Amino acid sequence: EAGVAQSPRYKIIEKRQSVAFWCNPISGHATLYWYQQILGQGPKLLIQFQNNGVVDDSQLPKDRFSAERLKGVDSTLKIQPAKLEDSAVYLCASRPFGLAVSSYNEQFFGPGTRLTVL
Amino acid sequence: AQSVSQHNHHVILSEAASLELGCNYSYGGTVNLFWYVQYPGQHLQLLLKYFSGDPLVKGIKGFEAEFIKSKFSFNLRKPSVQWSDTAEYFCAVMGNTGKLIFGQGTTLQVKP
């Protein structure tokens, strides 16, 4: 089974520039997550999709971050304009089933995109 | 609000030493608990998980964890660490929203 794919793996931009990340979850996984992992910290959830709908975006800085999952499959996360504090690894994860607590609650993570903002 | 606290930020051990990493969580309802590992240059991988039943769960590579509900704890253990266990370890909790909350991580360095 192929894992969660992310691209690019690395990105270096200057502040105030825009950047986009792409994620392709495991086939058939209904739930998709974007996390931000700042160096020395645990991943922090930015946004959670259930199919193509947003379930939770309470920690997404909506003035500069946006995300979409138009067809309920792959997803893009955009930052516009980027700030120095956005330097982090952006992780995508997917999970097979819906929101209910169940034995299928494991999330599978992609390799991440390391963003450096200069 | 859900939160996860990992007791140790940086642990240094010699090979064959025993390991215990502390994790406490704050959540009032039914939880699923996880330990993830991130080896240098690699992505997050699941070590073990607790959903229900036996509170002592065994994971990959000889790791185990014990869920103590009364203490809101889910500590990770390994009887004898190897140099290849050098990595960052994250405890995480998931409630009924499907949202994972991670601790800040513990960096384990094993000296050969």
Coordinates of C-alpha atoms in Angstrom, one line a residue:
Chain A
E1 CA 0.0 0.0 0.0
A2 CA 1.5 3.4 -1.0
G3 CA 1.9 5.9 1.8
V4 CA 1.0 9.5 2.1
A5 CA 2.8 11.5 -0.6
Q6 CA 3.9 15.1 -0.1
S7 CA 5.7 17.6 -2.3
P8 CA 8.0 19.4 -2.4
R9 CA 10.2 17.9 0.3
Y10 CA 12.1 21.2 0.8
K11 CA 11.3 24.8 0.1
I12 CA 13.2 28.0 0.8
I13 CA 11.5 31.3 0.2
E14 CA 11.8 34.9 1.3
K15 CA 9.4 36.5 3.7
R16 CA 6.3 37.9 2.0
Q17 CA 6.5 35.4 -0.8
S18 CA 3.8 32.7 -1.4
V19 CA 4.2 29.0 -1.2
A20 CA 2.1 25.9 -1.8
F21 CA 2.4 22.4 -0.6
W22 CA 0.7 19.3 -2.0
C23 CA -0.5 16.1 -0.3
N24 CA -1.9 12.9 -1.7
P25 CA -3.3 10.7 1.0
I26 CA -3.5 6.9 1.1
S27 CA -6.2 5.8 -1.4
G28 CA -9.6 5.6 0.2
H29 CA -8.7 7.6 3.3
A30 CA -11.6 9.9 4.1
T31 CA -9.9 12.1 6.6
L32 CA -6.9 14.3 5.9
Y33 CA -4.9 16.5 8.2
W34 CA -2.3 19.2 7.9
Y35 CA 0.1 19.8 10.8
Q36 CA 2.8 22.3 11.4
Q37 CA 5.8 21.1 13.3
I38 CA 8.2 23.9 14.5
L39 CA 11.7 22.7 15.4
G40 CA 11.7 21.4 19.0
Q41 CA 8.0 21.0 19.2
G42 CA 5.3 18.4 18.5
P43 CA 3.1 18.7 15.5
K44 CA 0.2 21.1 15.8
L45 CA -3.0 20.5 13.8
L46 CA -3.7 23.3 11.3
I47 CA -6.8 21.9 9.5
Q48 CA -8.8 18.6 9.3
F49 CA -10.8 17.6 6.3
Q50 CA -13.5 14.9 6.1
N51 CA -13.8 14.1 2.4
N52 CA -13.9 17.6 0.9
G53 CA -15.4 19.4 3.9
V54 CA -13.5 21.2 6.6
V55 CA -14.0 19.7 10.1
D56 CA -11.7 21.8 12.1
D57 CA -9.6 24.8 11.1
S58 CA -9.6 26.6 14.4
Q59 CA -5.8 26.8 14.6
L60 CA -5.3 27.8 11.0
P61 CA -4.1 31.4 10.6
K62 CA -6.7 32.3 8.1
D63 CA -5.3 35.7 7.2
R64 CA -2.3 34.0 5.5
F65 CA -3.0 30.2 5.4
S66 CA -5.5 28.5 3.2
A67 CA -6.2 24.9 2.3
E68 CA -8.5 23.0 0.0
R69 CA -9.4 19.4 -0.8
L70 CA -11.8 20.0 -3.7
K71 CA -12.4 16.4 -4.9
G72 CA -12.0 14.8 -1.5
V73 CA -8.7 13.2 -2.5
D74 CA -5.5 15.3 -2.6
S75 CA -5.1 18.6 -0.9
T76 CA -3.1 21.8 -1.1
L77 CA -2.0 24.1 1.7
K78 CA -1.0 27.6 0.8
I79 CA 0.8 30.4 2.7
Q80 CA 0.5 33.9 1.4
P81 CA 2.4 36.0 2.4
A82 CA 4.9 33.9 4.4
K83 CA 6.5 35.2 7.6
L84 CA 9.7 34.2 9.3
E85 CA 7.8 32.3 12.0
D86 CA 6.2 30.0 9.4
S87 CA 9.6 28.2 9.1
A88 CA 8.6 24.6 10.0
V89 CA 7.9 21.2 8.7
Y90 CA 4.4 20.8 7.3
L91 CA 3.0 17.3 7.7
C92 CA 0.1 15.7 6.0
A93 CA -1.7 12.7 7.5
S94 CA -4.6 10.6 6.5
R95 CA -7.0 8.2 8.3
P96 CA -9.3 5.7 6.8
F97 CA -12.6 6.4 8.5
G98 CA -14.7 9.1 9.9
L99 CA -14.8 11.0 13.1
A100 CA -16.2 8.3 15.5
V101 CA -13.8 6.8 18.0
S102 CA -12.9 3.4 16.6
S103 CA -10.1 0.9 16.3
Y104 CA -9.3 2.5 13.0
N105 CA -8.2 5.8 14.5
E106 CA -4.5 5.5 13.4
Q107 CA -3.2 8.4 11.3
F108 CA -0.6 7.8 8.7
F109 CA 1.9 10.5 8.1
G110 CA 3.7 11.7 5.0
P111 CA 7.4 12.7 5.0
G112 CA 6.6 16.4 5.3
T113 CA 7.7 19.5 3.6
R114 CA 10.5 21.5 5.3
L115 CA 9.9 25.2 4.8
T116 CA 12.5 27.8 5.4
V117 CA 11.5 31.5 5.3
L118 CA 14.4 33.9 5.0
Chain B
A1 CA -9.2 21.5 26.3
Q2 CA -7.0 18.5 25.4
S3 CA -3.3 18.7 26.2
V4 CA -0.4 16.3 26.4
S5 CA 2.7 16.7 28.6
Q6 CA 5.9 14.8 28.1
H7 CA 8.1 14.9 31.2
N8 CA 11.6 14.7 29.6
H9 CA 12.8 16.9 26.8
H10 CA 16.2 15.2 26.3
V11 CA 17.2 11.8 27.5
I12 CA 20.7 10.3 27.2
L13 CA 21.2 6.6 27.9
S14 CA 23.9 4.0 27.3
E15 CA 23.1 0.9 25.3
A16 CA 21.3 -1.8 27.3
A17 CA 19.9 0.7 29.7
S18 CA 16.2 0.7 30.5
L19 CA 14.0 3.4 29.2
E20 CA 10.9 5.0 30.5
L21 CA 9.4 8.2 29.0
G22 CA 6.6 9.9 30.8
C23 CA 3.4 11.1 29.2
N24 CA 0.4 12.7 30.9
Y25 CA -2.7 13.9 29.1
S26 CA -5.7 16.0 29.9
Y27 CA -9.0 15.0 28.5
G28 CA -12.4 14.2 30.1
G29 CA -13.8 11.7 27.6
T30 CA -12.8 8.5 25.9
V31 CA -9.3 8.7 24.4
N32 CA -7.1 6.8 22.1
L33 CA -3.4 7.1 23.0
F34 CA -0.4 6.8 20.7
W35 CA 3.4 6.9 20.8
Y36 CA 5.0 8.0 17.5
V37 CA 8.7 7.9 16.7
Q38 CA 10.7 10.1 14.3
Y39 CA 14.1 8.7 13.4
P40 CA 16.7 11.2 12.1
G41 CA 15.7 12.3 8.6
Q42 CA 12.6 10.1 8.5
H43 CA 8.9 10.8 8.9
L44 CA 6.7 10.0 11.9
Q45 CA 6.0 6.4 12.5
L46 CA 3.6 4.7 14.9
L47 CA 5.2 2.8 17.7
L48 CA 2.1 1.6 19.5
K49 CA -1.4 2.6 20.3
Y50 CA -4.1 2.1 22.9
F51 CA -7.8 2.0 22.1
S52 CA -9.3 -0.2 24.8
G53 CA -8.9 -3.4 26.7
D54 CA -5.6 -4.5 28.2
P55 CA -3.9 -1.3 29.4
L56 CA -0.4 -2.8 28.7
V57 CA 0.2 -2.5 25.0
K58 CA 3.1 -3.8 23.0
G59 CA 4.5 -2.1 20.0
I60 CA 7.2 -2.5 17.5
K61 CA 10.9 -2.9 18.3
G62 CA 10.3 -4.1 21.8
F63 CA 8.5 -1.0 23.1
E64 CA 5.5 -1.2 25.4
A65 CA 3.3 1.4 27.1
E66 CA 1.0 1.2 30.1
F67 CA -2.2 3.2 30.2
I68 CA -3.1 4.2 33.8
K69 CA -6.5 5.9 33.6
S70 CA -6.5 7.1 37.2
K71 CA -3.2 8.9 36.6
F72 CA -4.0 10.1 33.0
S73 CA -0.7 8.6 32.0
F74 CA 0.6 6.6 29.1
N75 CA 4.3 6.0 29.8
L76 CA 6.6 4.4 27.2
R77 CA 9.1 1.7 28.2
K78 CA 11.8 -0.5 26.8
P79 CA 13.9 -2.9 28.9
S80 CA 17.1 -2.5 26.9
V81 CA 17.7 0.3 24.4
Q82 CA 19.9 0.1 21.4
W83 CA 21.9 2.7 19.5
S84 CA 19.3 2.5 16.7
D85 CA 16.6 3.8 19.1
T86 CA 18.1 7.2 18.9
A87 CA 15.2 9.3 17.8
E88 CA 12.5 11.8 18.8
Y89 CA 9.5 10.3 20.6
F90 CA 6.0 11.9 20.6
C91 CA 3.1 11.0 22.8
A92 CA -0.3 11.9 21.4
V93 CA -4.0 11.7 22.4
M94 CA -7.1 11.6 20.2
G95 CA -10.6 12.3 21.5
N96 CA -13.9 11.8 19.8
T97 CA -13.3 14.5 17.2
G98 CA -10.5 12.6 15.5
K99 CA -8.0 15.3 16.3
L100 CA -4.5 14.3 17.4
I101 CA -2.9 16.4 20.1
F102 CA 0.8 15.9 20.4
G103 CA 3.2 16.4 23.3
Q104 CA 6.3 18.5 22.8
G105 CA 8.5 15.4 22.2
T106 CA 11.4 13.7 23.9
T107 CA 14.8 13.4 22.2
L108 CA 16.4 10.1 23.1
Q109 CA 20.1 9.8 22.5
V110 CA 21.6 6.3 23.0
K111 CA 25.4 6.1 23.3
P112 CA 27.1 3.0 22.0

